[in-house]
Amino acid sequence: MKDRIETLLGEIEAFAAQNAEQAEQFRLNYLSRKGKISTLFEEFKTVAPDMKREVGQLLNRLKTKAEEKLESLRTRSESEESTSGHTDWFAPSGAPQGSRHPLQLVRREILDIFGRLGFTVEEGPEVEDDWHNFSALNFPEEHPARDMQDTFFIDVTDPKNPHALRTHTSSVQVRILEKTKPPVRIVMPGRVYRNEAISARAHCFFHQVEGLYVDKAVSFADMKQTLLYFSREMFGADTQIRLRPSYFPFTEPSAEMDISCTICHGKGCNVCKHSGWVEILGCGMVDPAVLSNCGIDPNVYSGFAFGMGIERITMLKYGVNDLRLFSENDVRFLGQFGGG
Ligand code: PHE
């Protein structure tokens, strides 16, 4: 009998269970009423009296061992099942990794560059009223931009101040100037809408970053230096800029700014139409009438403003030749830009 107990002790020691079912099998085999250990206890009655003490101790040890083993088998199989039965949120997923949208990458870069010059970020609504999008910005009553052909109107119940999707981020200039005493030094990113036929070069919505600096004695030279710094940070230290006279109702004087072509570096290519220059933004000194409209004295303050299209900058920076790619959500296109 002693030998059989020793054998069982060895068996129990070595037993391993993979799951709760096998742990239960262990219990039935050794510890149930008809199990091997109970059988030994039955037989114990017949053990010779002088052996009872020794065999009894051995038998009790066997039972305790079996119970301890069962306990450990049960807790182990429980925890294993809980990990295999549930999602392990920390396991590597193997799912494809997303990337940032190229427009988002460039937007962030533009804001970063101006941030280094002390410009802070402001935003405004995409549904705008006539005052903020046009009138306060000195657009004359009969300006073509106010026409249905160019602007998506939303609500014209008040013909004096209809609501439309903003056609540019210049509306945010007005919103901020109305409620802030200069100095104001801000960049204003956002989506804008124009009623245009969609093509490789035009879309009914796109994105702009507007800039505005109003303080005492802000000059055209300040604007030029700011935009030169921006261009060189964005497109490389050897980038040249060129300002051409232009017209916007809300700036005087106004200009359009070109940079030396990033593709051919001035040698002439399709992107710059063999001129060596590509236009990237509109700018100018804030028209005194705009300052007055916002309650700011133009005799005390002056400022400059600029507005650029994020799509345009992105196309030049990454050599993208079709505006539609930005909104088609083709992951083969979007995945090329990386950036976390
Ligand atoms: N709002 C102008 C546009 O959309 C750009 C601009 C902004 C020009 C600020 C001058 C000053 O074309």
Short mmCIF file of C-alpha atoms and ligand atoms in Angstrom, two decimals:
data_model
loop_
_atom_site.label_atom_id
_atom_site.label_comp_id
_atom_site.label_asym_id
_atom_site.label_seq_id
_atom_site.Cartn_x
_atom_site.Cartn_y
_atom_site.Cartn_z
CA MET A 1 0.00 0.00 0.00
CA LYS A 2 2.84 2.35 0.82
CA ASP A 3 4.22 1.83 -2.67
CA ARG A 4 0.89 2.69 -4.28
CA ILE A 5 0.64 5.86 -2.25
CA GLU A 6 4.17 6.88 -3.33
CA THR A 7 3.28 6.24 -6.99
CA LEU A 8 0.15 8.37 -6.72
CA LEU A 9 2.15 11.17 -5.05
CA GLY A 10 4.49 11.13 -8.08
CA GLU A 11 1.57 11.14 -10.51
CA ILE A 12 -0.13 14.05 -8.80
CA GLU A 13 3.08 16.06 -8.67
CA ALA A 14 3.59 15.65 -12.42
CA PHE A 15 -0.01 16.27 -13.47
CA ALA A 16 -0.57 19.27 -15.74
CA ALA A 17 -3.94 20.63 -16.90
CA GLN A 18 -4.55 22.80 -19.96
CA ASN A 19 -8.05 23.89 -19.07
CA ALA A 20 -10.84 23.69 -16.53
CA GLU A 21 -12.10 20.43 -18.00
CA GLN A 22 -8.80 18.67 -17.34
CA ALA A 23 -8.71 20.06 -13.82
CA GLU A 24 -12.15 18.54 -13.23
CA GLN A 25 -10.88 15.25 -14.65
CA PHE A 26 -8.11 15.37 -12.05
CA ARG A 27 -10.66 15.88 -9.29
CA LEU A 28 -12.78 12.94 -10.44
CA ASN A 29 -9.75 10.71 -10.79
CA TYR A 30 -8.21 11.37 -7.39
CA LEU A 31 -10.49 13.23 -5.04
CA SER A 32 -14.08 12.21 -5.78
CA ARG A 33 -15.92 9.71 -3.65
CA LYS A 34 -14.98 6.91 -5.99
CA GLY A 35 -11.53 8.29 -6.79
CA LYS A 36 -8.20 6.67 -6.17
CA ILE A 37 -7.60 8.38 -2.85
CA SER A 38 -11.00 7.47 -1.40
CA THR A 39 -10.37 3.89 -2.44
CA LEU A 40 -7.10 3.92 -0.49
CA PHE A 41 -8.90 5.31 2.56
CA GLU A 42 -11.34 2.40 2.25
CA GLU A 43 -8.46 -0.04 2.15
CA PHE A 44 -6.80 1.69 5.10
CA LYS A 45 -9.30 -0.07 7.39
CA THR A 46 -7.59 -3.33 6.58
CA VAL A 47 -4.03 -2.15 7.28
CA ALA A 48 -2.28 -3.98 10.10
CA PRO A 49 -2.47 -2.01 13.39
CA ASP A 50 1.29 -1.56 13.70
CA MET A 51 1.40 0.02 10.25
CA LYS A 52 -1.64 2.28 10.67
CA ARG A 53 0.26 5.29 12.00
CA GLU A 54 2.84 5.39 9.21
CA VAL A 55 0.41 4.60 6.38
CA GLY A 56 -2.19 6.99 7.83
CA GLN A 57 0.27 9.89 7.80
CA LEU A 58 1.29 9.08 4.23
CA LEU A 59 -2.32 8.86 3.13
CA ASN A 60 -3.14 12.23 4.68
CA ARG A 61 -0.16 13.79 2.95
CA LEU A 62 -1.37 12.37 -0.35
CA LYS A 63 -4.83 13.86 0.14
CA THR A 64 -3.51 17.32 1.08
CA LYS A 65 -1.14 17.27 -1.91
CA ALA A 66 -4.01 16.34 -4.24
CA GLU A 67 -6.21 19.12 -2.86
CA GLU A 68 -3.44 21.69 -3.20
CA LYS A 69 -2.78 20.55 -6.75
CA LEU A 70 -6.45 20.80 -7.67
CA GLU A 71 -6.58 24.33 -6.29
CA SER A 72 -3.57 25.43 -8.34
CA LEU A 73 -4.90 23.72 -11.49
CA ARG A 74 -8.18 25.58 -11.14
CA THR A 75 -6.71 29.05 -10.67
CA ARG A 76 -4.22 28.53 -13.50
CA SER A 77 -6.83 27.37 -16.00
CA GLU A 78 -9.14 30.22 -14.99
CA SER A 79 -6.55 32.88 -15.72
CA GLU A 80 -5.52 31.23 -18.98
CA GLU A 81 -9.09 31.10 -20.15
CA SER A 82 -9.66 34.70 -19.25
CA THR A 83 -6.81 35.79 -21.50
CA SER A 84 -7.76 33.57 -24.40
CA GLY A 85 -11.47 34.31 -24.12
CA HIS A 86 -11.16 38.11 -24.03
CA THR A 87 -9.44 40.74 -26.13
CA ASP A 88 -5.95 41.56 -24.97
CA TRP A 89 -5.87 45.32 -25.61
CA PHE A 90 -2.12 45.47 -25.26
CA ALA A 91 -1.25 42.80 -27.81
CA PRO A 92 0.26 44.00 -31.12
CA SER A 93 -2.70 44.34 -33.47
CA GLY A 94 -1.23 43.70 -36.89
CA ALA A 95 -3.80 46.19 -38.23
CA PRO A 96 -2.52 48.62 -40.88
CA GLN A 97 -1.27 51.89 -39.43
CA GLY A 98 -2.95 55.13 -40.47
CA SER A 99 -1.14 58.29 -41.48
CA ARG A 100 -1.95 61.97 -41.33
CA HIS A 101 -3.62 63.61 -44.28
CA PRO A 102 -1.08 65.61 -46.32
CA LEU A 103 -3.15 68.79 -45.91
CA GLN A 104 -3.06 68.28 -42.17
CA LEU A 105 0.72 67.85 -42.22
CA VAL A 106 1.20 71.05 -44.21
CA ARG A 107 -1.34 72.97 -42.13
CA ARG A 108 0.57 72.00 -39.02
CA GLU A 109 3.88 73.03 -40.59
CA ILE A 110 2.54 76.44 -41.65
CA LEU A 111 1.14 77.14 -38.17
CA ASP A 112 4.42 75.97 -36.62
CA ILE A 113 6.50 78.36 -38.70
CA PHE A 114 4.32 81.37 -37.85
CA GLY A 115 4.19 80.17 -34.26
CA ARG A 116 7.95 80.67 -34.11
CA LEU A 117 7.35 84.34 -35.07
CA GLY A 118 4.84 84.78 -32.26
CA PHE A 119 1.61 84.26 -34.24
CA THR A 120 -1.13 82.47 -32.30
CA VAL A 121 -3.97 80.44 -33.84
CA GLU A 122 -7.59 81.61 -34.15
CA GLU A 123 -10.57 80.00 -35.88
CA GLY A 124 -13.97 81.18 -37.05
CA PRO A 125 -17.25 79.72 -38.36
CA GLU A 126 -17.63 78.22 -41.84
CA VAL A 127 -21.18 79.55 -42.16
CA GLU A 128 -20.66 83.28 -42.20
CA ASP A 129 -22.81 86.35 -42.57
CA ASP A 130 -22.39 88.94 -45.29
CA TRP A 131 -20.89 91.47 -42.89
CA HIS A 132 -17.92 89.33 -41.85
CA ASN A 133 -17.29 87.71 -45.23
CA PHE A 134 -17.81 90.81 -47.42
CA SER A 135 -19.05 94.16 -46.09
CA ALA A 136 -16.63 94.68 -43.22
CA LEU A 137 -13.85 93.69 -45.62
CA ASN A 138 -14.73 96.62 -47.85
CA PHE A 139 -16.31 94.62 -50.70
CA PRO A 140 -18.46 97.03 -52.73
CA GLU A 141 -22.16 96.20 -53.06
CA GLU A 142 -21.82 95.05 -56.66
CA HIS A 143 -18.64 92.98 -56.23
CA PRO A 144 -18.82 89.76 -58.30
CA ALA A 145 -17.85 87.58 -55.31
CA ARG A 146 -21.22 88.42 -53.79
CA ASP A 147 -22.88 86.81 -56.76
CA MET A 148 -24.65 83.44 -56.49
CA GLN A 149 -22.27 82.20 -59.18
CA ASP A 150 -19.31 82.39 -56.85
CA THR A 151 -20.77 81.96 -53.39
CA PHE A 152 -22.88 79.24 -51.78
CA PHE A 153 -25.69 81.12 -50.06
CA ILE A 154 -27.43 79.36 -47.19
CA ASP A 155 -30.01 81.73 -45.82
CA VAL A 156 -31.10 84.93 -47.55
CA THR A 157 -34.12 85.74 -45.38
CA ASP A 158 -32.37 88.92 -44.34
CA PRO A 159 -31.36 90.37 -47.74
CA LYS A 160 -29.18 92.95 -46.01
CA ASN A 161 -27.11 90.31 -44.22
CA PRO A 162 -27.50 86.90 -45.92
CA HIS A 163 -25.62 83.85 -44.65
CA ALA A 164 -23.27 81.91 -46.89
CA LEU A 165 -20.42 79.43 -46.67
CA ARG A 166 -17.38 81.62 -46.21
CA THR A 167 -15.43 82.16 -49.41
CA HIS A 168 -12.16 82.93 -47.61
CA THR A 169 -10.71 82.96 -44.11
CA SER A 170 -10.42 86.76 -44.19
CA SER A 171 -13.78 86.76 -42.38
CA VAL A 172 -11.92 85.58 -39.26
CA GLN A 173 -9.78 88.75 -39.39
CA VAL A 174 -12.94 90.77 -38.85
CA ARG A 175 -14.26 88.52 -36.08
CA ILE A 176 -11.03 88.82 -34.09
CA LEU A 177 -10.41 92.53 -34.74
CA GLU A 178 -13.96 93.35 -33.60
CA LYS A 179 -13.27 91.96 -30.17
CA THR A 180 -9.53 92.48 -29.64
CA LYS A 181 -7.50 95.57 -29.00
CA PRO A 182 -4.19 95.48 -30.92
CA PRO A 183 -1.51 94.20 -30.91
CA VAL A 184 -3.01 91.29 -32.82
CA ARG A 185 -0.70 88.70 -34.34
CA ILE A 186 -2.62 85.66 -35.49
CA VAL A 187 -2.90 82.88 -38.08
CA MET A 188 -6.35 81.54 -38.97
CA PRO A 189 -6.61 78.15 -40.66
CA GLY A 190 -9.86 76.83 -42.07
CA ARG A 191 -11.97 75.42 -44.86
CA VAL A 192 -13.49 77.75 -47.45
CA TYR A 193 -16.07 77.24 -50.20
CA ARG A 194 -16.50 78.55 -53.72
CA ASN A 195 -19.05 77.71 -56.34
CA GLU A 196 -16.61 76.34 -58.91
CA ALA A 197 -16.67 73.42 -61.31
CA ILE A 198 -14.43 70.69 -59.92
CA SER A 199 -11.25 70.04 -61.91
CA ALA A 200 -7.58 69.26 -61.34
CA ARG A 201 -7.02 72.94 -60.53
CA ALA A 202 -10.25 74.03 -58.82
CA HIS A 203 -12.60 72.63 -56.21
CA CYS A 204 -15.78 73.73 -54.50
CA PHE A 205 -13.99 73.63 -51.14
CA PHE A 206 -10.37 74.03 -50.11
CA HIS A 207 -8.33 75.22 -47.16
CA GLN A 208 -6.61 78.47 -46.37
CA VAL A 209 -4.37 79.91 -43.72
CA GLU A 210 -4.94 83.59 -43.13
CA GLY A 211 -2.41 85.77 -41.33
CA LEU A 212 -2.87 89.13 -39.62
CA TYR A 213 -0.57 91.47 -37.75
CA VAL A 214 -1.97 94.76 -36.47
CA ASP A 215 -0.03 97.06 -34.15
CA LYS A 216 1.41 100.57 -34.06
CA ALA A 217 3.82 101.19 -36.98
CA VAL A 218 3.56 97.83 -38.75
CA SER A 219 5.06 98.33 -42.21
CA PHE A 220 5.13 96.73 -45.64
CA ALA A 221 8.78 95.83 -44.94
CA ASP A 222 7.66 93.84 -41.87
CA MET A 223 5.27 91.91 -44.09
CA LYS A 224 7.92 91.20 -46.68
CA GLN A 225 10.40 89.93 -44.11
CA THR A 226 7.76 87.76 -42.41
CA LEU A 227 6.75 86.17 -45.72
CA LEU A 228 10.38 85.65 -46.75
CA TYR A 229 11.05 83.86 -43.47
CA PHE A 230 7.97 81.71 -43.98
CA SER A 231 8.91 80.80 -47.57
CA ARG A 232 12.45 79.79 -46.66
CA GLU A 233 11.32 77.71 -43.70
CA MET A 234 8.70 76.01 -45.83
CA PHE A 235 10.51 75.51 -49.13
CA GLY A 236 14.20 75.74 -48.27
CA ALA A 237 16.83 78.37 -47.42
CA ASP A 238 17.59 79.26 -51.05
CA THR A 239 13.96 80.17 -51.86
CA GLN A 240 13.44 83.63 -53.40
CA ILE A 241 10.22 85.65 -53.19
CA ARG A 242 8.68 88.19 -55.57
CA LEU A 243 5.80 90.57 -54.85
CA ARG A 244 3.58 91.68 -57.73
CA PRO A 245 1.05 94.51 -57.35
CA SER A 246 -2.51 93.22 -57.13
CA TYR A 247 -5.92 94.16 -55.80
CA PHE A 248 -8.06 93.00 -52.86
CA PRO A 249 -10.86 95.19 -51.43
CA PHE A 250 -9.52 94.72 -47.88
CA THR A 251 -5.83 95.55 -48.41
CA GLU A 252 -4.12 98.64 -49.78
CA PRO A 253 -1.60 98.30 -51.28
CA SER A 254 -2.16 94.67 -52.24
CA ALA A 255 0.21 92.13 -53.72
CA GLU A 256 0.48 88.58 -54.89
CA MET A 257 3.56 86.72 -53.81
CA ASP A 258 5.50 84.24 -55.92
CA ILE A 259 8.30 81.97 -54.82
CA SER A 260 11.11 80.73 -57.05
CA CYS A 261 9.89 77.47 -58.58
CA THR A 262 10.55 74.58 -56.21
CA ILE A 263 10.49 72.08 -59.05
CA CYS A 264 12.94 73.51 -61.61
CA HIS A 265 14.65 76.16 -59.41
CA GLY A 266 14.11 78.83 -62.02
CA LYS A 267 15.14 76.86 -65.10
CA GLY A 268 11.56 76.65 -66.36
CA CYS A 269 9.10 73.75 -66.15
CA ASN A 270 5.37 72.99 -66.49
CA VAL A 271 4.55 73.87 -62.90
CA CYS A 272 5.87 77.43 -63.24
CA LYS A 273 4.86 77.59 -66.90
CA HIS A 274 8.49 78.27 -67.75
CA SER A 275 8.55 81.52 -65.81
CA GLY A 276 10.64 80.25 -62.87
CA TRP A 277 8.07 81.65 -60.40
CA VAL A 278 4.91 80.26 -58.81
CA GLU A 279 2.25 82.22 -56.98
CA ILE A 280 1.55 81.07 -53.42
CA LEU A 281 -0.40 83.81 -51.65
CA GLY A 282 -2.20 87.14 -51.61
CA CYS A 283 -1.24 89.85 -49.16
CA GLY A 284 -1.22 93.55 -48.40
CA MET A 285 -1.53 96.29 -45.82
CA VAL A 286 -4.89 96.13 -44.04
CA ASP A 287 -7.12 98.77 -45.62
CA PRO A 288 -7.86 101.61 -43.12
CA ALA A 289 -11.57 101.15 -43.87
CA VAL A 290 -11.40 97.58 -42.53
CA LEU A 291 -9.77 98.75 -39.31
CA SER A 292 -12.50 101.39 -38.89
CA ASN A 293 -15.23 98.82 -39.58
CA CYS A 294 -13.85 96.78 -36.68
CA GLY A 295 -13.64 99.75 -34.31
CA ILE A 296 -9.87 100.24 -34.58
CA ASP A 297 -8.43 103.70 -35.21
CA PRO A 298 -6.45 103.58 -38.50
CA ASN A 299 -4.59 106.74 -37.49
CA VAL A 300 -3.03 104.87 -34.59
CA TYR A 301 -2.73 101.34 -35.92
CA SER A 302 -1.62 99.71 -39.14
CA GLY A 303 -1.21 96.11 -40.15
CA PHE A 304 -0.61 93.54 -42.81
CA ALA A 305 -2.62 90.49 -43.82
CA PHE A 306 -2.03 87.52 -46.07
CA GLY A 307 -3.92 84.43 -47.17
CA MET A 308 -2.65 81.22 -48.74
CA GLY A 309 -4.21 77.99 -49.95
CA ILE A 310 -3.01 74.91 -48.07
CA GLU A 311 -3.68 72.72 -51.12
CA ARG A 312 -1.49 74.91 -53.27
CA ILE A 313 1.43 74.82 -50.81
CA THR A 314 1.03 71.04 -50.48
CA MET A 315 0.98 70.53 -54.24
CA LEU A 316 4.21 72.50 -54.62
CA LYS A 317 5.90 70.86 -51.69
CA TYR A 318 5.03 67.29 -52.64
CA GLY A 319 4.62 67.58 -56.40
CA VAL A 320 0.90 66.73 -56.41
CA ASN A 321 -0.72 67.69 -59.72
CA ASP A 322 -4.45 67.16 -59.12
CA LEU A 323 -6.47 68.94 -56.44
CA ARG A 324 -9.12 66.21 -56.43
CA LEU A 325 -6.69 63.71 -54.91
CA PHE A 326 -6.97 65.48 -51.56
CA SER A 327 -10.63 64.65 -51.12
CA GLU A 328 -10.97 61.26 -52.79
CA ASN A 329 -9.74 59.32 -49.75
CA ASP A 330 -7.67 56.91 -51.79
CA VAL A 331 -5.37 55.30 -49.23
CA ARG A 332 -2.78 54.57 -51.93
CA PHE A 333 -2.38 58.34 -52.31
CA LEU A 334 -2.79 59.26 -48.64
CA GLY A 335 -0.41 56.56 -47.38
CA GLN A 336 2.56 58.10 -49.17
CA PHE A 337 2.99 61.02 -46.83
CA GLY A 338 3.70 59.21 -43.56
CA GLY A 339 3.75 61.44 -40.55
CA GLY A 340 2.30 60.46 -37.21
N1 PHE B 1 -8.72 86.39 -49.01
C1 PHE B 1 -7.85 86.41 -50.17
C2 PHE B 1 -8.27 85.22 -51.08
O1 PHE B 1 -9.00 84.37 -50.65
C3 PHE B 1 -6.40 86.26 -49.80
C4 PHE B 1 -5.89 87.43 -49.02
C5 PHE B 1 -5.88 87.41 -47.64
C6 PHE B 1 -5.37 88.53 -49.66
C7 PHE B 1 -5.37 88.46 -46.91
C8 PHE B 1 -4.86 89.60 -48.97
C9 PHE B 1 -4.87 89.58 -47.57
O2 PHE B 1 -7.84 85.16 -52.22
#
